[in-house]
CSV table of C-alpha atoms in Angstrom, one decimal:
chain,number,residue,atom,x,y,z
V,1,MET,CA,-10.1,-27.4,-8.3
V,2,ILE,CA,-8.5,-24.3,-9.8
V,3,VAL,CA,-11.9,-23.2,-11.0
V,4,ILE,CA,-13.1,-23.1,-7.4
V,5,TYR,CA,-10.2,-20.9,-6.4
V,6,VAL,CA,-10.7,-18.6,-9.3
V,7,ILE,CA,-14.4,-18.3,-8.5
V,8,THR,CA,-13.6,-17.6,-4.9
V,9,ALA,CA,-11.1,-15.0,-5.8
V,10,LEU,CA,-13.5,-13.3,-8.1
V,11,ALA,CA,-16.2,-13.3,-5.4
V,12,ILE,CA,-13.7,-11.6,-3.0
V,13,ILE,CA,-12.9,-9.0,-5.7
V,14,LEU,CA,-16.6,-8.3,-6.0
V,15,GLY,CA,-16.7,-7.8,-2.2
V,16,MET,CA,-13.8,-5.4,-2.6
V,17,PHE,CA,-15.9,-3.4,-5.0
V,18,PHE,CA,-18.7,-3.3,-2.4
V,19,ALA,CA,-16.3,-2.0,0.2
V,20,MET,CA,-15.1,0.5,-2.3
V,21,GLY,CA,-18.6,1.8,-2.8
V,22,ARG,CA,-18.9,2.4,0.9
V,23,GLY,CA,-15.4,4.0,1.1
V,24,VAL,CA,-16.2,6.4,-1.7
V,25,SER,CA,-19.7,7.4,-0.8
V,26,GLY,CA,-19.6,6.8,3.0
V,27,PRO,CA,-21.1,9.9,4.6
V,28,THR,CA,-19.1,9.8,7.8
V,29,LEU,CA,-15.5,9.1,8.5
V,30,TYR,CA,-16.2,6.0,10.4
V,31,ASP,CA,-17.8,4.4,7.3
V,32,ARG,CA,-14.5,4.9,5.5
V,33,VAL,CA,-12.5,3.5,8.4
V,34,LEU,CA,-14.8,0.5,8.4
V,35,ALA,CA,-14.3,0.2,4.6
V,36,VAL,CA,-10.5,0.2,5.0
V,37,ASN,CA,-10.9,-2.5,7.7
V,38,ALA,CA,-13.2,-4.6,5.6
V,39,PHE,CA,-10.9,-4.3,2.6
V,40,GLY,CA,-7.9,-5.3,4.8
V,41,GLY,CA,-9.8,-8.4,5.8
V,42,MET,CA,-10.6,-9.2,2.2
V,43,THR,CA,-6.9,-8.7,1.4
V,44,VAL,CA,-6.1,-11.4,3.9
V,45,LEU,CA,-8.6,-13.8,2.3
V,46,MET,CA,-7.4,-12.9,-1.1
V,47,ILE,CA,-3.7,-13.7,-0.3
V,48,ALA,CA,-4.8,-17.0,1.1
V,49,VAL,CA,-6.8,-17.9,-2.0
V,50,LEU,CA,-3.9,-16.7,-4.2
V,51,GLY,CA,-1.5,-18.9,-2.3
V,52,PHE,CA,-3.7,-21.9,-3.1
V,53,LEU,CA,-4.3,-20.7,-6.7
V,54,MET,CA,-0.5,-20.5,-7.3
V,55,SER,CA,-0.1,-23.8,-5.4
V,56,ARG,CA,2.0,-22.2,-2.7
V,57,PRO,CA,-0.1,-22.7,0.5
V,58,ASP,CA,2.8,-21.2,2.6
V,59,PHE,CA,1.2,-17.8,1.8
V,60,LEU,CA,-1.1,-18.5,4.7
V,61,ASP,CA,1.5,-17.3,7.1
V,62,ILE,CA,1.8,-14.1,5.2
V,63,ALA,CA,-2.0,-13.7,5.3
V,64,LEU,CA,-1.9,-14.1,9.0
V,65,VAL,CA,0.7,-11.3,9.4
V,66,TYR,CA,-1.4,-9.1,7.1
V,67,ALA,CA,-4.3,-9.6,9.5
V,68,LEU,CA,-2.1,-8.3,12.3
V,69,ILE,CA,-1.0,-5.3,10.3
V,70,ASN,CA,-4.6,-4.6,9.4
V,71,PHE,CA,-5.6,-4.7,13.1
V,72,ILE,CA,-2.7,-2.4,14.2
V,73,GLY,CA,-3.3,0.0,11.3
V,74,THR,CA,-7.0,0.4,12.3
V,75,ILE,CA,-6.1,0.9,15.9
V,76,ALA,CA,-3.6,3.6,14.9
V,77,VAL,CA,-6.1,5.4,12.7
V,78,LEU,CA,-8.8,5.3,15.4
V,79,LYS,CA,-6.4,6.4,18.1
V,80,PHE,CA,-5.4,9.3,15.9
V,81,PHE,CA,-9.1,10.3,15.5
V,82,GLU,CA,-9.6,10.1,19.2
V,83,TYR,CA,-6.5,12.0,20.4
V,84,GLN,CA,-5.5,13.9,17.2
V,85,ASP,CA,-2.0,12.5,18.0
V,86,LEU,CA,-0.3,9.2,18.2
V,87,GLY,CA,2.2,10.1,20.9
V,88,LYS,CA,-0.2,11.0,23.7
V,89,ARG,CA,-0.8,8.6,26.5
V,90,SER,CA,-4.1,7.0,26.7
V,91,SER,CA,-6.6,7.6,29.5
V,92,PHE,CA,-5.6,4.3,31.0
V,93,SER,CA,-2.0,5.3,31.7
V,94,GLU,CA,-1.2,6.0,35.3
V,95,THR,CA,1.0,9.1,34.9
V,96,PRO,CA,-0.9,12.3,35.0
V,97,LYS,CA,-1.1,14.3,31.8
J,1,MET,CA,-7.6,-19.1,-15.5
J,2,GLU,CA,-5.3,-17.1,-13.2
J,3,ALA,CA,-5.3,-14.3,-15.8
J,4,ILE,CA,-8.9,-13.6,-15.0
J,5,VAL,CA,-8.0,-12.8,-11.4
J,6,ASP,CA,-5.1,-10.7,-12.5
J,7,PHE,CA,-7.3,-8.7,-14.8
J,8,ALA,CA,-9.9,-8.2,-12.1
J,9,LEU,CA,-7.2,-7.0,-9.6
J,10,LEU,CA,-5.8,-4.5,-12.1
J,11,ALA,CA,-9.2,-3.2,-13.0
J,12,GLY,CA,-9.9,-2.7,-9.2
J,13,LEU,CA,-6.7,-0.8,-8.9
J,14,ALA,CA,-7.6,1.5,-11.8
J,15,ALA,CA,-11.1,2.0,-10.2
J,16,TRP,CA,-9.5,3.0,-6.9
J,17,ALA,CA,-7.3,5.5,-8.6
J,18,VAL,CA,-10.2,7.1,-10.4
J,19,ALA,CA,-12.3,7.1,-7.2
J,20,ILE,CA,-9.5,8.9,-5.3
J,21,VAL,CA,-9.1,11.5,-7.9
J,22,ARG,CA,-12.8,12.1,-8.0
J,23,LEU,CA,-13.3,12.2,-4.2
J,24,ARG,CA,-13.6,15.7,-2.7
J,25,SER,CA,-13.2,14.8,0.9
J,26,LEU,CA,-9.6,14.9,2.0
J,27,PHE,CA,-10.1,12.5,4.9
J,28,GLY,CA,-11.9,10.1,2.7
J,29,ALA,CA,-9.0,10.3,0.2
J,30,ALA,CA,-6.5,9.5,3.0
J,31,MET,CA,-8.5,6.4,3.8
J,32,LEU,CA,-8.8,5.4,0.2
J,33,PHE,CA,-5.1,5.7,-0.2
J,34,GLY,CA,-4.7,3.1,2.5
J,35,ILE,CA,-7.0,0.8,0.5
J,36,TYR,CA,-5.1,1.5,-2.7
J,37,SER,CA,-1.9,0.4,-1.0
J,38,LEU,CA,-3.5,-2.8,0.2
J,39,HIS,CA,-4.6,-3.4,-3.4
J,40,CYS,CA,-1.1,-2.7,-4.7
J,41,ALA,CA,0.2,-5.2,-2.1
J,42,LEU,CA,-2.2,-7.8,-3.5
J,43,ILE,CA,-0.8,-7.3,-7.0
J,44,PHE,CA,2.7,-7.6,-5.7
J,45,VAL,CA,1.7,-10.9,-4.1
J,46,VAL,CA,0.4,-12.0,-7.6
J,47,LEU,CA,3.8,-11.0,-9.0
J,48,ASP,CA,5.5,-13.3,-6.4
J,49,ALA,CA,7.2,-10.3,-4.6
J,50,VAL,CA,5.8,-11.1,-1.2
J,51,ASP,CA,8.4,-9.0,0.7
J,52,VAL,CA,7.7,-5.9,-1.4
J,53,ALA,CA,4.0,-6.5,-0.8
J,54,PHE,CA,4.7,-6.6,2.9
J,55,THR,CA,6.5,-3.3,2.9
J,56,GLU,CA,3.7,-1.8,0.8
J,57,ALA,CA,1.0,-2.9,3.2
J,58,ALA,CA,2.9,-1.8,6.3
J,59,VAL,CA,4.1,1.5,5.0
J,60,GLY,CA,1.4,2.4,2.5
J,61,ALA,CA,-1.7,1.3,4.4
J,62,GLY,CA,-0.3,1.9,7.9
J,63,ILE,CA,2.3,4.6,8.4
J,64,SER,CA,1.6,6.9,5.5
J,65,THR,CA,-2.1,6.9,6.3
J,66,VAL,CA,-1.3,8.1,9.8
J,67,LEU,CA,1.2,10.6,8.4
J,68,ILE,CA,-1.4,12.0,5.9
J,69,LEU,CA,-3.9,12.3,8.7
J,70,GLY,CA,-1.3,14.1,10.9
J,71,THR,CA,-0.7,16.5,8.1
J,72,LEU,CA,-4.4,17.1,7.7
J,73,ALA,CA,-4.8,17.8,11.4
J,74,ILE,CA,-2.1,20.6,11.1
J,75,THR,CA,-3.1,22.1,7.8
J,76,GLY,CA,-6.9,21.8,8.1
J,77,ILE,CA,-9.3,19.9,6.0
J,78,LYS,CA,-10.4,22.6,3.6
J,79,LEU,CA,-9.9,21.9,-0.1
J,80,GLU,CA,-9.8,24.6,-2.7
J,81,VAL,CA,-12.1,23.6,-5.5
J,82,ARG,CA,-11.0,24.7,-8.9
J,83,HIS,CA,-13.3,24.5,-11.8
J,84,THR,CA,-10.8,24.8,-14.6
J,85,ARG,CA,-10.3,21.9,-17.0
J,86,ALA,CA,-6.7,20.7,-16.9
J,87,LEU,CA,-6.6,19.5,-20.5
J,88,ILE,CA,-2.8,19.9,-21.1
J,89,PRO,CA,-1.8,17.9,-18.1
J,90,LEU,CA,-4.3,15.2,-19.1
J,91,LEU,CA,-2.8,15.1,-22.6
J,92,ILE,CA,0.8,14.9,-21.2
J,93,THR,CA,-0.1,12.1,-18.8
J,94,GLY,CA,-2.1,10.2,-21.4
J,95,THR,CA,0.8,10.4,-23.9
J,96,ILE,CA,3.4,9.3,-21.3
J,97,GLY,CA,1.1,6.5,-20.2
J,98,ALA,CA,0.6,5.3,-23.8
J,99,ALA,CA,4.4,5.4,-24.4
J,100,LEU,CA,5.0,3.3,-21.3
J,101,ILE,CA,2.4,0.8,-22.4
J,102,TYR,CA,4.0,0.7,-25.8
J,103,ALA,CA,7.4,0.2,-24.2
J,104,SER,CA,6.1,-2.6,-22.0
J,105,VAL,CA,5.3,-4.7,-25.0
J,106,ASP,CA,9.0,-5.2,-25.6
J,107,MET,CA,9.7,-6.2,-22.0
J,108,PRO,CA,10.6,-9.8,-21.3
J,109,LEU,CA,8.1,-11.9,-19.5
J,110,VAL,CA,8.1,-12.0,-15.7
J,111,GLY,CA,10.6,-14.6,-14.5
J,112,ASP,CA,12.1,-15.2,-17.9
J,113,PRO,CA,15.5,-16.9,-17.3
J,114,ASN,CA,16.8,-15.5,-20.7
J,115,ALA,CA,15.9,-11.9,-19.8
J,116,PRO,CA,18.9,-9.5,-20.1
J,117,ALA,CA,18.6,-8.6,-16.4
J,118,ASN,CA,19.0,-12.2,-15.5
J,119,LEU,CA,22.0,-12.9,-17.7
J,120,HIS,CA,24.4,-10.0,-16.9
J,121,ILE,CA,25.7,-10.4,-13.4
J,122,VAL,CA,23.0,-12.4,-11.6
J,123,PRO,CA,24.6,-15.8,-12.3
J,124,ASP,CA,27.8,-14.6,-10.6
J,125,TYR,CA,25.9,-13.5,-7.6
J,126,ILE,CA,24.0,-16.8,-7.4
J,127,GLU,CA,27.2,-18.9,-7.7
J,128,GLY,CA,29.4,-16.7,-5.6
J,129,SER,CA,27.1,-15.9,-2.8
J,130,ALA,CA,28.0,-19.0,-0.7
J,131,THR,CA,31.8,-18.8,-1.2
J,132,GLU,CA,32.4,-15.1,-1.5
J,133,ILE,CA,30.0,-13.8,1.1
J,134,GLY,CA,29.1,-16.9,3.1
J,135,ILE,CA,25.4,-16.0,3.4
J,136,PRO,CA,23.0,-18.7,2.1
J,137,ASN,CA,20.3,-16.2,1.2
J,138,VAL,CA,21.2,-14.6,-2.1
J,139,VAL,CA,18.9,-11.6,-1.7
J,140,THR,CA,20.5,-10.7,1.6
J,141,SER,CA,24.1,-11.1,0.3
J,142,VAL,CA,23.2,-8.8,-2.7
J,143,LEU,CA,21.6,-6.2,-0.5
J,144,ALA,CA,24.1,-6.2,2.3
J,145,SER,CA,27.4,-7.0,0.5
J,146,TYR,CA,27.4,-6.8,-3.3
J,147,ARG,CA,25.4,-3.6,-3.3
J,148,GLY,CA,26.3,-2.5,0.2
J,149,TYR,CA,27.0,1.1,-0.7
J,150,ASP,CA,23.7,1.3,-2.6
J,151,THR,CA,21.9,0.1,0.5
J,152,LEU,CA,23.8,2.6,2.6
J,153,GLY,CA,22.6,5.4,0.3
J,154,GLU,CA,19.0,4.1,0.4
J,155,VAL,CA,19.1,4.0,4.2
J,156,THR,CA,20.5,7.5,4.3
J,157,VAL,CA,17.7,8.8,2.1
J,158,ILE,CA,15.0,7.1,4.2
J,159,PHE,CA,16.6,8.4,7.4
J,160,THR,CA,16.7,11.9,6.0
J,161,ALA,CA,13.1,11.6,4.9
J,162,GLY,CA,12.1,10.4,8.4
J,163,VAL,CA,13.9,13.3,10.1
J,164,GLY,CA,12.2,15.7,7.7
J,165,VAL,CA,8.8,14.3,8.5
J,166,LEU,CA,9.5,14.4,12.2
J,167,CYS,CA,10.6,18.1,11.9
J,168,LEU,CA,7.4,18.9,10.1
J,169,LEU,CA,5.0,16.9,12.3
J,170,GLY,CA,6.7,16.9,15.6
J,171,ARG,CA,6.2,20.5,16.5
J,172,GLY,CA,3.6,21.7,19.0
J,173,LYS,CA,0.2,22.1,17.3
J,174,PRO,CA,-2.2,24.9,18.1
J,175,LYS,CA,-4.7,23.8,20.6
J,176,ARG,CA,-7.8,22.7,18.8
J,177,SER,CA,-10.5,20.3,19.9
J,178,ARG,CA,-12.1,20.1,16.6
J,179,LYS,CA,-13.2,16.7,15.7
J,180,PRO,CA,-12.5,15.7,12.1
J,181,ARG,CA,-15.6,15.0,10.0
J,182,GLY,CA,-15.5,13.1,6.8
């Protein structure tokens, strides 16, 4: 069974290298943001696989929280690109700018 | 078998570091630093330091990426390209790295109960935590009580750093509608 987990982990690491290629060579900024996001997703998978590999499946909770952090981080970066600032109100807010 | 995964993770980390150094786009480097932090967090998970990995992912991949981007929005994204070869810094860094690797051979194994760090005062902490402090979590009692002044100093340092960053980034920026391009 451990062999399967190791093979899965190595496959995820291979996927990380693919995301790395896009992050290094990506012509536009959004390719790189996407590379970070994809890498975050693979981090979540990797933590889950590592939890089973180290026979501690309670790592699954941590992987879930990582997914949340990844989501919030991507939102923060994209919001920064949109408004050049994190503190400004979005266009959906009711108060006038 | 697990060692294969460890080796692959460490090789990936080294590859990220080389890629960041070689990259000539500052925004791309900021993004890659976020990925580097996520990779570091994975290695911390392998070392069974899940809380440290958590901090690394939240601070390294989240907040510091945004802070670096904020700095780039203020300073501009131009990079001065130098064509000189930095041989002496490379030599110094290589020597220090080799010395550190040489020193790491003498280190005790991870989690070794007979390591000097685990024999000095840690048994007292583990035995006395429940009666002396009354907190069942030993890590919390070490952080908040046994080494309370240490933690206070750390919090002061972090607070000062946060105030410094706010002073630098919180000022009004010149009006620019330039969109960043990678």
